[in-house]
Amino acid sequence: MESRYDAIVIGLGPVGSFMALKLEQQGMKVLAIDKEKDIYPLPRAVSMSDQGMRMHQSLCLDDVYIRNSDIPGGAGFVDENLEFIGDPMIMKGLNTHNGWPPMQFFHQPYTDREIRERLLSSECDVFVEHELTNIDDAGQITKCSITNLQNNKVFNLECRYLIGADGANSKVRELKKIEQEDLNYDRDWIIIDIELLVEKELGEFAIQICDPNRIGTFIPTHSPFKRWEFEIRDDDDINEFSSDENIKKLLSPWLKPEEYKILRKAIYQFHSVLANEFQKDNCYLIGDAAHQNPPFMGEGMMTGCRDAENLSWKIIMDYKYSLGERLLKNYQIERKDHARFIVENSLGIGLLMEAYAHTENIEDVPAELVAKGYGSFAIPPLNEGVFYNGKSDEKHLSGQLFPQPIKFNGNEIKQRCDYLLGDNFSLVSTTEIILTKEEEDFLSSIDTKILVLDKEFIESNLWMSAMIEEGKIYLVRPDKYIYGSTSKEISLSQLIEDLKTRIGLN
Ligand SMILES: Cc1cc2nc3c(=O)[nH]c(=O)nc-3n(C[C@H](O)[C@H](O)[C@H](O)COP(=O)(O)OP(=O)(O)OC[C@H]3O[C@@H](n4cnc5c(N)ncnc54)[C@H](O)[C@@H]3O)c2cc1C
């Protein structure tokens, strides 16, 4: 083991592995460690959103999820007779503005296995059965102690960036004395993962079961696997409740006992918590270390991947161009509010299920709770941070995700646009982009891609054709959020000057 790394990633769940690969891809010297010997062998997270696929596409890991996923018909709320309450949200056959289906259900042991193999064959140093045991910040450099759990030997290492992707009981969070805000939604549920032993159609929709006797969830996941989750009530005896006999009863509306094998039954406490700080000194929290939410939105792992996508480009730019602290401080500014939205809306879905289950009349459920239902809201833009003038802006679309148009060959996908945008900033227009020599030098110094979009991309994409007009230029960030765009009020030179200031070059 070397004694000095550019970045050390603690925890190799899906979020830490994604982060380590992002940094390694750009030439950083990365150490990635996990206290466990191998991947967690049972499914935990099951859903991957359109943005999640887009983020994994940036590492060419989209194939891993395509191979190991099924696209659901949609999602909705049902009553105790499994009849839909209102219209479900339809997901099949659609590609969103991100250029991927709205949701895919994957089998995590399969995807984690392939991603671990990818990590092991990368340039990252990967140490399993090694645990972070101490952190000692010393200015620009962070010192940390890593213990080899096989022989208790302690290594003292140094790095510029320490990333805590070490899950809900994060040691990095504990050592950095970062408190958590509790949003007060703690419920015990049982999670039941099964493998189907027979061909049986159980429906393509993920459903939230609003049964007054016991609320629950069914997720079709990746065949032949299926998942159910049921609330545990205060009067339940946990041992009896989690017995195989009781599981047979819980699943009896769908399956006979001989039709499945139980893979996992775990009592899991759904929390809603948010770390008060996502950054302290040179240490950063991502994934479950920074936030935890009940799984009703299927966004737990996605929120973590958004953290990694957001932080990685800032770290890479700081590392490559010595930009200083200004850029990195924006990680928490951009991510904390966004993660709060996911935590609050996830628990909102739980409260809506409880309200539907316990009302005499569906019409009496308060409108603000109904607004938490699937299809009633979109994942918001980023509010503040590295954008023109430091803020999101509806007119210039800063803070929103730049759409990813697709070129089709009949029904076949020929090309997704992000492959042309690359991993750094990009300027995108439909006409030639004219720059001064100074602007050209600056943009090429930060490896900016200049792209003139061809008609095929625009015509095939509703979002793109609505927002692009002759002469308009978009400045797009490495994570594909729009930095800003030109208009009568904002010239290209103003956009570029503003970018220099905001990333710390002016
Ligand atoms: C047992 C369990 C069940 C879950 N069930 C569900 C579910 O049903 N539905 C759902 O949506 N989500 C579930 N989740 C959460 C979901 O898996 C996470 O949101 C997702 O995996 C993203 O997590 P992560 O990579 O941030 O952290 P994790 O996947 O938890 O990975 C953290 C990693 O850090 C390692 N680690 C911890 N401390 C140290 C240390 N000091 N030194 C070195 N390594 C360390 C751990 O071994 C682990 O591999 C579950 C999580 C767990 C742990």
Short mmCIF file of N, CA, C and O in Angstrom, two decimals, residues 326-440:
data_model
loop_
_atom_site.label_atom_id
_atom_site.label_comp_id
_atom_site.label_asym_id
_atom_site.label_seq_id
_atom_site.Cartn_x
_atom_site.Cartn_y
_atom_site.Cartn_z
N ARG A 326 -13.22 27.34 -3.27
CA ARG A 326 -14.51 27.93 -3.62
C ARG A 326 -15.43 26.94 -4.34
O ARG A 326 -16.61 26.82 -4.03
N LEU A 327 -14.86 26.25 -5.29
CA LEU A 327 -15.66 25.30 -6.07
C LEU A 327 -16.17 24.16 -5.17
O LEU A 327 -17.35 23.80 -5.21
N LEU A 328 -15.27 23.62 -4.33
CA LEU A 328 -15.64 22.46 -3.51
C LEU A 328 -16.72 22.78 -2.48
O LEU A 328 -17.55 21.93 -2.15
N LYS A 329 -16.73 24.02 -2.00
CA LYS A 329 -17.75 24.42 -1.01
C LYS A 329 -19.15 24.29 -1.60
O LYS A 329 -20.13 24.22 -0.87
N ASN A 330 -19.25 24.34 -2.92
CA ASN A 330 -20.56 24.27 -3.56
C ASN A 330 -21.17 22.87 -3.52
O ASN A 330 -22.34 22.70 -3.82
N TYR A 331 -20.37 21.87 -3.15
CA TYR A 331 -20.93 20.51 -3.08
C TYR A 331 -22.11 20.49 -2.09
O TYR A 331 -23.21 20.09 -2.42
N GLN A 332 -21.85 20.97 -0.88
CA GLN A 332 -22.92 20.93 0.12
C GLN A 332 -24.07 21.89 -0.27
O GLN A 332 -25.24 21.54 -0.12
N ILE A 333 -23.71 23.06 -0.80
CA ILE A 333 -24.74 24.05 -1.18
C ILE A 333 -25.69 23.42 -2.20
O ILE A 333 -26.91 23.56 -2.12
N GLU A 334 -25.13 22.70 -3.16
CA GLU A 334 -25.97 22.15 -4.23
C GLU A 334 -26.72 20.89 -3.79
O GLU A 334 -27.87 20.67 -4.17
N ARG A 335 -26.05 20.06 -2.99
CA ARG A 335 -26.62 18.73 -2.74
C ARG A 335 -27.54 18.64 -1.52
O ARG A 335 -28.46 17.83 -1.51
N LYS A 336 -27.30 19.46 -0.50
CA LYS A 336 -28.04 19.21 0.74
C LYS A 336 -29.54 19.45 0.56
O LYS A 336 -30.36 18.62 0.94
N ASP A 337 -29.91 20.58 -0.05
CA ASP A 337 -31.35 20.88 -0.25
C ASP A 337 -32.01 19.84 -1.14
O ASP A 337 -33.16 19.47 -0.95
N HIS A 338 -31.25 19.41 -2.15
CA HIS A 338 -31.80 18.44 -3.11
C HIS A 338 -32.06 17.11 -2.40
O HIS A 338 -33.13 16.49 -2.56
N ALA A 339 -31.09 16.70 -1.57
CA ALA A 339 -31.25 15.44 -0.82
C ALA A 339 -32.42 15.58 0.15
O ALA A 339 -33.20 14.64 0.35
N ARG A 340 -32.57 16.78 0.75
CA ARG A 340 -33.69 16.99 1.67
C ARG A 340 -35.03 16.78 0.96
O ARG A 340 -35.95 16.18 1.50
N PHE A 341 -35.12 17.26 -0.29
CA PHE A 341 -36.37 17.07 -1.06
C PHE A 341 -36.69 15.57 -1.17
O PHE A 341 -37.82 15.15 -0.97
N ILE A 342 -35.66 14.76 -1.47
CA ILE A 342 -35.90 13.32 -1.64
C ILE A 342 -36.31 12.68 -0.31
O ILE A 342 -37.24 11.88 -0.25
N VAL A 343 -35.61 13.06 0.77
CA VAL A 343 -35.93 12.49 2.08
C VAL A 343 -37.37 12.86 2.45
O VAL A 343 -38.18 12.01 2.83
N GLU A 344 -37.73 14.15 2.28
CA GLU A 344 -39.07 14.59 2.67
C GLU A 344 -40.16 13.96 1.81
O GLU A 344 -41.22 13.59 2.30
N ASN A 345 -39.90 13.86 0.51
CA ASN A 345 -40.93 13.29 -0.37
C ASN A 345 -41.04 11.79 -0.20
O ASN A 345 -42.13 11.23 -0.35
N SER A 346 -39.93 11.12 0.13
CA SER A 346 -40.01 9.68 0.37
C SER A 346 -40.88 9.41 1.59
O SER A 346 -41.74 8.53 1.58
N LEU A 347 -40.65 10.19 2.65
CA LEU A 347 -41.48 9.96 3.84
C LEU A 347 -42.91 10.42 3.57
O LEU A 347 -43.87 9.85 4.09
N GLY A 348 -43.08 11.41 2.66
CA GLY A 348 -44.42 11.87 2.28
C GLY A 348 -45.22 10.74 1.63
O GLY A 348 -46.43 10.60 1.87
N ILE A 349 -44.56 9.91 0.82
CA ILE A 349 -45.26 8.78 0.19
C ILE A 349 -45.72 7.80 1.27
O ILE A 349 -46.83 7.27 1.23
N GLY A 350 -44.87 7.59 2.28
CA GLY A 350 -45.25 6.72 3.41
C GLY A 350 -46.49 7.28 4.12
O GLY A 350 -47.43 6.55 4.43
N LEU A 351 -46.51 8.61 4.33
CA LEU A 351 -47.65 9.22 5.02
C LEU A 351 -48.91 9.14 4.15
O LEU A 351 -50.02 8.93 4.64
N LEU A 352 -48.73 9.28 2.81
CA LEU A 352 -49.88 9.18 1.91
C LEU A 352 -50.46 7.75 1.94
O LEU A 352 -51.69 7.58 1.97
N MET A 353 -49.59 6.75 1.97
CA MET A 353 -50.08 5.36 2.07
C MET A 353 -50.91 5.19 3.34
O MET A 353 -51.99 4.59 3.33
N GLU A 354 -50.37 5.74 4.46
CA GLU A 354 -51.09 5.60 5.74
C GLU A 354 -52.44 6.31 5.66
O GLU A 354 -53.47 5.80 6.12
N ALA A 355 -52.44 7.50 5.00
CA ALA A 355 -53.70 8.27 4.89
C ALA A 355 -54.72 7.52 4.03
O ALA A 355 -55.89 7.40 4.40
N TYR A 356 -54.29 6.98 2.88
CA TYR A 356 -55.21 6.22 2.01
C TYR A 356 -55.74 5.00 2.76
O TYR A 356 -56.91 4.63 2.64
N ALA A 357 -54.87 4.36 3.54
CA ALA A 357 -55.28 3.13 4.22
C ALA A 357 -56.32 3.40 5.30
O ALA A 357 -57.21 2.59 5.52
N HIS A 358 -56.22 4.56 5.94
CA HIS A 358 -57.04 4.76 7.14
C HIS A 358 -58.20 5.75 6.92
O HIS A 358 -58.86 6.13 7.88
N THR A 359 -58.45 6.15 5.67
CA THR A 359 -59.56 7.07 5.44
C THR A 359 -60.82 6.28 5.05
O THR A 359 -60.73 5.21 4.45
N GLU A 360 -61.96 6.85 5.41
CA GLU A 360 -63.24 6.26 4.98
C GLU A 360 -63.48 6.60 3.52
O GLU A 360 -64.05 5.84 2.76
N ASN A 361 -63.05 7.82 3.16
CA ASN A 361 -63.33 8.35 1.84
C ASN A 361 -62.04 8.93 1.24
O ASN A 361 -61.45 9.87 1.82
N ILE A 362 -61.62 8.39 0.11
CA ILE A 362 -60.36 8.81 -0.53
C ILE A 362 -60.33 10.33 -0.75
O ILE A 362 -59.28 10.97 -0.63
N GLU A 363 -61.50 10.91 -1.04
CA GLU A 363 -61.57 12.36 -1.31
C GLU A 363 -61.14 13.19 -0.08
O GLU A 363 -60.79 14.36 -0.22
N ASP A 364 -61.17 12.57 1.10
CA ASP A 364 -60.83 13.33 2.32
C ASP A 364 -59.32 13.43 2.55
O ASP A 364 -58.88 14.15 3.44
N VAL A 365 -58.55 12.69 1.77
CA VAL A 365 -57.08 12.73 1.98
C VAL A 365 -56.58 14.12 1.57
O VAL A 365 -56.88 14.60 0.48
N PRO A 366 -55.86 14.81 2.46
CA PRO A 366 -55.45 16.19 2.17
C PRO A 366 -54.65 16.32 0.86
O PRO A 366 -53.81 15.46 0.55
N ALA A 367 -54.95 17.42 0.13
CA ALA A 367 -54.33 17.63 -1.18
C ALA A 367 -52.80 17.65 -1.09
O ALA A 367 -52.10 17.16 -1.98
N GLU A 368 -52.27 18.21 0.04
CA GLU A 368 -50.79 18.30 0.13
C GLU A 368 -50.17 16.91 0.25
O GLU A 368 -49.02 16.70 -0.15
N LEU A 369 -50.93 15.94 0.78
CA LEU A 369 -50.40 14.56 0.82
C LEU A 369 -50.55 13.89 -0.55
O LEU A 369 -49.63 13.20 -1.01
N VAL A 370 -51.72 14.12 -1.21
CA VAL A 370 -51.93 13.54 -2.55
C VAL A 370 -50.82 14.02 -3.49
O VAL A 370 -50.35 13.26 -4.35
N ALA A 371 -50.36 15.26 -3.27
CA ALA A 371 -49.30 15.82 -4.12
C ALA A 371 -47.98 15.10 -3.95
O ALA A 371 -47.02 15.35 -4.68
N LYS A 372 -47.88 14.20 -2.98
CA LYS A 372 -46.65 13.40 -2.81
C LYS A 372 -46.71 12.12 -3.64
O LYS A 372 -45.77 11.33 -3.64
N GLY A 373 -47.86 11.87 -4.30
CA GLY A 373 -48.04 10.62 -5.04
C GLY A 373 -47.22 10.58 -6.33
O GLY A 373 -46.78 11.62 -6.83
N TYR A 374 -47.02 9.35 -6.86
CA TYR A 374 -46.24 9.19 -8.10
C TYR A 374 -46.85 10.00 -9.23
O TYR A 374 -48.07 10.03 -9.40
N GLY A 375 -46.01 10.64 -10.00
CA GLY A 375 -46.47 11.40 -11.15
C GLY A 375 -46.93 12.80 -10.79
O GLY A 375 -47.19 13.63 -11.65
N SER A 376 -47.06 13.12 -9.46
CA SER A 376 -47.56 14.45 -9.07
C SER A 376 -46.43 15.47 -8.96
O SER A 376 -46.67 16.65 -8.82
N PHE A 377 -45.22 15.01 -8.92
CA PHE A 377 -44.11 15.97 -8.79
C PHE A 377 -42.90 15.45 -9.56
O PHE A 377 -42.81 14.25 -9.86
N ALA A 378 -42.01 16.38 -9.90
CA ALA A 378 -40.78 15.98 -10.60
C ALA A 378 -39.61 16.21 -9.66
O ALA A 378 -39.70 17.01 -8.73
N ILE A 379 -38.50 15.51 -9.89
CA ILE A 379 -37.28 15.78 -9.12
C ILE A 379 -36.86 17.23 -9.48
O ILE A 379 -36.77 17.57 -10.65
N PRO A 380 -36.66 18.08 -8.48
CA PRO A 380 -36.44 19.51 -8.78
C PRO A 380 -35.07 19.80 -9.37
O PRO A 380 -34.15 18.97 -9.27
N PRO A 381 -34.91 21.02 -9.94
CA PRO A 381 -33.57 21.44 -10.37
C PRO A 381 -32.71 21.75 -9.14
O PRO A 381 -33.22 21.75 -8.02
N LEU A 382 -31.42 22.01 -9.37
CA LEU A 382 -30.58 22.49 -8.27
C LEU A 382 -30.85 23.98 -8.10
O LEU A 382 -31.08 24.70 -9.08
N ASN A 383 -30.83 24.47 -6.85
CA ASN A 383 -31.22 25.87 -6.58
C ASN A 383 -30.11 26.88 -6.70
O ASN A 383 -30.27 27.94 -7.26
N GLU A 384 -28.99 26.55 -6.09
CA GLU A 384 -27.91 27.51 -5.90
C GLU A 384 -26.61 26.80 -6.13
O GLU A 384 -26.55 25.58 -5.89
N GLY A 385 -25.58 27.49 -6.53
CA GLY A 385 -24.28 26.84 -6.66
C GLY A 385 -23.53 27.34 -7.88
O GLY A 385 -23.53 28.55 -8.19
N VAL A 386 -22.88 26.42 -8.58
CA VAL A 386 -22.03 26.80 -9.70
C VAL A 386 -22.91 26.98 -10.95
O VAL A 386 -22.97 26.11 -11.84
N PHE A 387 -23.63 28.09 -10.99
CA PHE A 387 -24.50 28.46 -12.11
C PHE A 387 -24.29 29.94 -12.39
O PHE A 387 -23.77 30.67 -11.53
N TYR A 388 -24.74 30.39 -13.55
CA TYR A 388 -24.62 31.82 -13.87
C TYR A 388 -25.26 32.61 -12.73
O TYR A 388 -26.41 32.33 -12.34
N ASN A 389 -24.54 33.57 -12.19
CA ASN A 389 -25.00 34.37 -11.06
C ASN A 389 -25.19 33.57 -9.78
O ASN A 389 -25.77 34.05 -8.82
N GLY A 390 -24.76 32.32 -9.79
CA GLY A 390 -24.82 31.50 -8.57
C GLY A 390 -26.18 30.91 -8.26
O GLY A 390 -26.37 30.27 -7.23
N LYS A 391 -27.15 31.12 -9.17
CA LYS A 391 -28.51 30.66 -8.87
C LYS A 391 -29.13 29.96 -10.06
O LYS A 391 -28.79 30.24 -11.21
N SER A 392 -30.12 29.10 -9.77
CA SER A 392 -30.88 28.54 -10.88
C SER A 392 -31.79 29.64 -11.42
O SER A 392 -32.07 30.62 -10.73
N ASP A 393 -32.21 29.47 -12.66
CA ASP A 393 -32.97 30.54 -13.30
C ASP A 393 -33.82 29.89 -14.39
O ASP A 393 -33.30 29.25 -15.30
N GLU A 394 -35.15 30.06 -14.23
CA GLU A 394 -36.07 29.35 -15.14
C GLU A 394 -35.92 29.78 -16.58
O GLU A 394 -36.03 29.00 -17.51
N LYS A 395 -35.66 31.10 -16.78
CA LYS A 395 -35.60 31.61 -18.15
C LYS A 395 -34.41 31.01 -18.91
O LYS A 395 -34.54 30.63 -20.07
N HIS A 396 -33.27 30.95 -18.24
CA HIS A 396 -32.08 30.44 -18.91
C HIS A 396 -31.83 28.96 -18.63
O HIS A 396 -30.82 28.40 -19.05
N LEU A 397 -32.75 28.37 -17.87
CA LEU A 397 -32.74 26.94 -17.52
C LEU A 397 -31.53 26.52 -16.68
O LEU A 397 -31.25 25.33 -16.55
N SER A 398 -30.82 27.49 -16.11
CA SER A 398 -29.68 27.07 -15.27
C SER A 398 -30.21 26.33 -14.05
O SER A 398 -31.25 26.69 -13.50
N GLY A 399 -29.49 25.29 -13.65
CA GLY A 399 -29.92 24.44 -12.53
C GLY A 399 -30.72 23.24 -13.00
O GLY A 399 -30.95 22.30 -12.23
N GLN A 400 -31.19 23.24 -14.26
CA GLN A 400 -31.94 22.09 -14.80
C GLN A 400 -30.97 21.13 -15.50
O GLN A 400 -29.92 21.55 -15.96
N LEU A 401 -31.41 19.90 -15.64
CA LEU A 401 -30.58 18.95 -16.39
C LEU A 401 -30.71 19.23 -17.89
O LEU A 401 -31.83 19.45 -18.39
N PHE A 402 -29.59 19.27 -18.60
CA PHE A 402 -29.62 19.37 -20.05
C PHE A 402 -30.18 18.05 -20.58
O PHE A 402 -29.75 16.97 -20.14
N PRO A 403 -31.16 18.07 -21.50
CA PRO A 403 -31.72 16.79 -21.96
C PRO A 403 -30.66 15.96 -22.68
O PRO A 403 -29.67 16.49 -23.18
N GLN A 404 -30.90 14.67 -22.69
CA GLN A 404 -30.02 13.79 -23.47
C GLN A 404 -30.83 13.24 -24.66
O GLN A 404 -31.55 12.23 -24.52
N PRO A 405 -30.75 13.88 -25.83
CA PRO A 405 -31.47 13.33 -26.98
C PRO A 405 -30.83 12.05 -27.50
O PRO A 405 -29.65 11.78 -27.23
N ILE A 406 -31.65 11.29 -28.22
CA ILE A 406 -31.18 10.00 -28.74
C ILE A 406 -31.38 10.00 -30.25
O ILE A 406 -32.39 10.52 -30.74
N LYS A 407 -30.43 9.42 -30.98
CA LYS A 407 -30.65 9.17 -32.41
C LYS A 407 -31.14 7.75 -32.58
O LYS A 407 -30.56 6.83 -31.98
N PHE A 408 -32.20 7.59 -33.36
CA PHE A 408 -32.77 6.25 -33.59
C PHE A 408 -32.49 5.78 -34.99
O PHE A 408 -32.40 6.59 -35.93
N ASN A 409 -32.41 4.47 -35.11
CA ASN A 409 -32.37 3.84 -36.43
C ASN A 409 -33.58 2.91 -36.45
O ASN A 409 -33.51 1.82 -35.91
N GLY A 410 -34.72 3.40 -36.95
CA GLY A 410 -35.98 2.67 -36.76
C GLY A 410 -36.28 2.67 -35.27
O GLY A 410 -36.29 3.72 -34.64
N ASN A 411 -36.46 1.46 -34.68
CA ASN A 411 -36.70 1.39 -33.23
C ASN A 411 -35.41 1.22 -32.45
O ASN A 411 -35.40 1.25 -31.22
N GLU A 412 -34.30 1.02 -33.15
CA GLU A 412 -33.01 0.79 -32.49
C GLU A 412 -32.38 2.11 -32.06
O GLU A 412 -32.43 3.09 -32.82
N ILE A 413 -31.75 2.12 -30.89
CA ILE A 413 -31.03 3.32 -30.45
C ILE A 413 -29.66 3.34 -31.12
O ILE A 413 -28.89 2.38 -31.02
N LYS A 414 -29.39 4.45 -31.84
CA LYS A 414 -28.12 4.55 -32.57
C LYS A 414 -27.06 5.26 -31.72
O LYS A 414 -25.92 4.85 -31.66
N GLN A 415 -27.46 6.34 -31.08
CA GLN A 415 -26.48 7.11 -30.30
C GLN A 415 -27.17 7.96 -29.24
O GLN A 415 -28.22 8.55 -29.50
N ARG A 416 -26.58 8.01 -28.04
CA ARG A 416 -27.05 8.94 -27.00
C ARG A 416 -26.09 10.11 -26.95
O ARG A 416 -24.88 9.94 -27.04
N CYS A 417 -26.66 11.32 -26.77
CA CYS A 417 -25.89 12.55 -26.97
C CYS A 417 -24.75 12.76 -25.96
O CYS A 417 -23.74 13.36 -26.29
N ASP A 418 -24.91 12.24 -24.71
CA ASP A 418 -23.86 12.51 -23.70
C ASP A 418 -22.50 12.01 -24.16
O ASP A 418 -21.47 12.54 -23.72
N TYR A 419 -22.47 10.97 -24.99
CA TYR A 419 -21.16 10.48 -25.47
C TYR A 419 -20.42 11.57 -26.24
O TYR A 419 -19.20 11.58 -26.27
N LEU A 420 -21.18 12.50 -26.86
CA LEU A 420 -20.54 13.60 -27.59
C LEU A 420 -20.15 14.74 -26.65
O LEU A 420 -19.23 15.49 -26.93
N LEU A 421 -20.89 14.87 -25.54
CA LEU A 421 -20.59 15.98 -24.61
C LEU A 421 -19.35 15.68 -23.78
O LEU A 421 -18.64 16.60 -23.38
N GLY A 422 -19.12 14.42 -23.47
CA GLY A 422 -17.91 14.06 -22.71
C GLY A 422 -18.06 14.33 -21.23
O GLY A 422 -19.18 14.50 -20.72
N ASP A 423 -16.92 14.40 -20.52
CA ASP A 423 -16.92 14.42 -19.05
C ASP A 423 -16.63 15.78 -18.45
O ASP A 423 -16.49 15.90 -17.24
N ASN A 424 -16.44 16.80 -19.30
CA ASN A 424 -16.07 18.12 -18.78
C ASN A 424 -17.17 19.12 -19.13
O ASN A 424 -18.25 18.72 -19.53
N PHE A 425 -16.88 20.41 -18.97
CA PHE A 425 -17.87 21.41 -19.40
C PHE A 425 -18.06 21.31 -20.92
O PHE A 425 -17.15 20.86 -21.64
N SER A 426 -19.23 21.73 -21.40
CA SER A 426 -19.42 21.77 -22.86
C SER A 426 -20.27 22.98 -23.24
O SER A 426 -21.09 23.46 -22.44
N LEU A 427 -20.01 23.48 -24.45
CA LEU A 427 -20.84 24.54 -25.04
C LEU A 427 -21.61 23.88 -26.16
O LEU A 427 -21.02 23.22 -27.03
N VAL A 428 -22.95 24.07 -26.15
CA VAL A 428 -23.77 23.37 -27.14
C VAL A 428 -24.68 24.36 -27.84
O VAL A 428 -25.31 25.21 -27.21
N SER A 429 -24.75 24.23 -29.16
CA SER A 429 -25.64 25.09 -29.94
C SER A 429 -26.04 24.34 -31.21
O SER A 429 -25.60 23.20 -31.42
N THR A 430 -26.87 25.00 -32.03
CA THR A 430 -27.20 24.37 -33.32
C THR A 430 -26.41 25.03 -34.44
O THR A 430 -26.42 24.57 -35.58
N THR A 431 -25.76 26.16 -34.11
CA THR A 431 -24.96 26.85 -35.13
C THR A 431 -23.53 27.02 -34.62
O THR A 431 -23.28 26.83 -33.42
N GLU A 432 -22.66 27.42 -35.51
CA GLU A 432 -21.24 27.54 -35.14
C GLU A 432 -21.07 28.50 -33.95
O GLU A 432 -21.75 29.53 -33.88
N ILE A 433 -20.18 28.14 -33.02
CA ILE A 433 -19.97 28.97 -31.83
C ILE A 433 -18.69 29.78 -32.03
O ILE A 433 -17.61 29.22 -32.21
N ILE A 434 -18.84 31.13 -32.05
CA ILE A 434 -17.68 31.99 -32.30
C ILE A 434 -17.10 32.46 -30.97
O ILE A 434 -17.82 33.01 -30.13
N LEU A 435 -15.78 32.25 -30.80
CA LEU A 435 -15.12 32.61 -29.54
C LEU A 435 -13.94 33.52 -29.82
O LEU A 435 -13.33 33.44 -30.89
N THR A 436 -13.59 34.39 -28.86
CA THR A 436 -12.34 35.16 -28.99
C THR A 436 -11.19 34.19 -28.68
O THR A 436 -11.40 33.12 -28.09
N LYS A 437 -9.97 34.63 -29.03
CA LYS A 437 -8.80 33.78 -28.77
C LYS A 437 -8.65 33.50 -27.27
O LYS A 437 -8.38 32.39 -26.84
N GLU A 438 -8.91 34.56 -26.47
CA GLU A 438 -8.77 34.41 -25.01
C GLU A 438 -9.80 33.41 -24.47
O GLU A 438 -9.49 32.56 -23.64
N GLU A 439 -11.04 33.53 -24.98
CA GLU A 439 -12.09 32.59 -24.54
C GLU A 439 -11.74 31.15 -24.94
O GLU A 439 -11.90 30.21 -24.17
N GLU A 440 -11.25 31.05 -26.18
CA GLU A 440 -10.88 29.72 -26.68
C GLU A 440 -9.79 29.10 -25.80
O GLU A 440 -9.87 27.93 -25.44
#
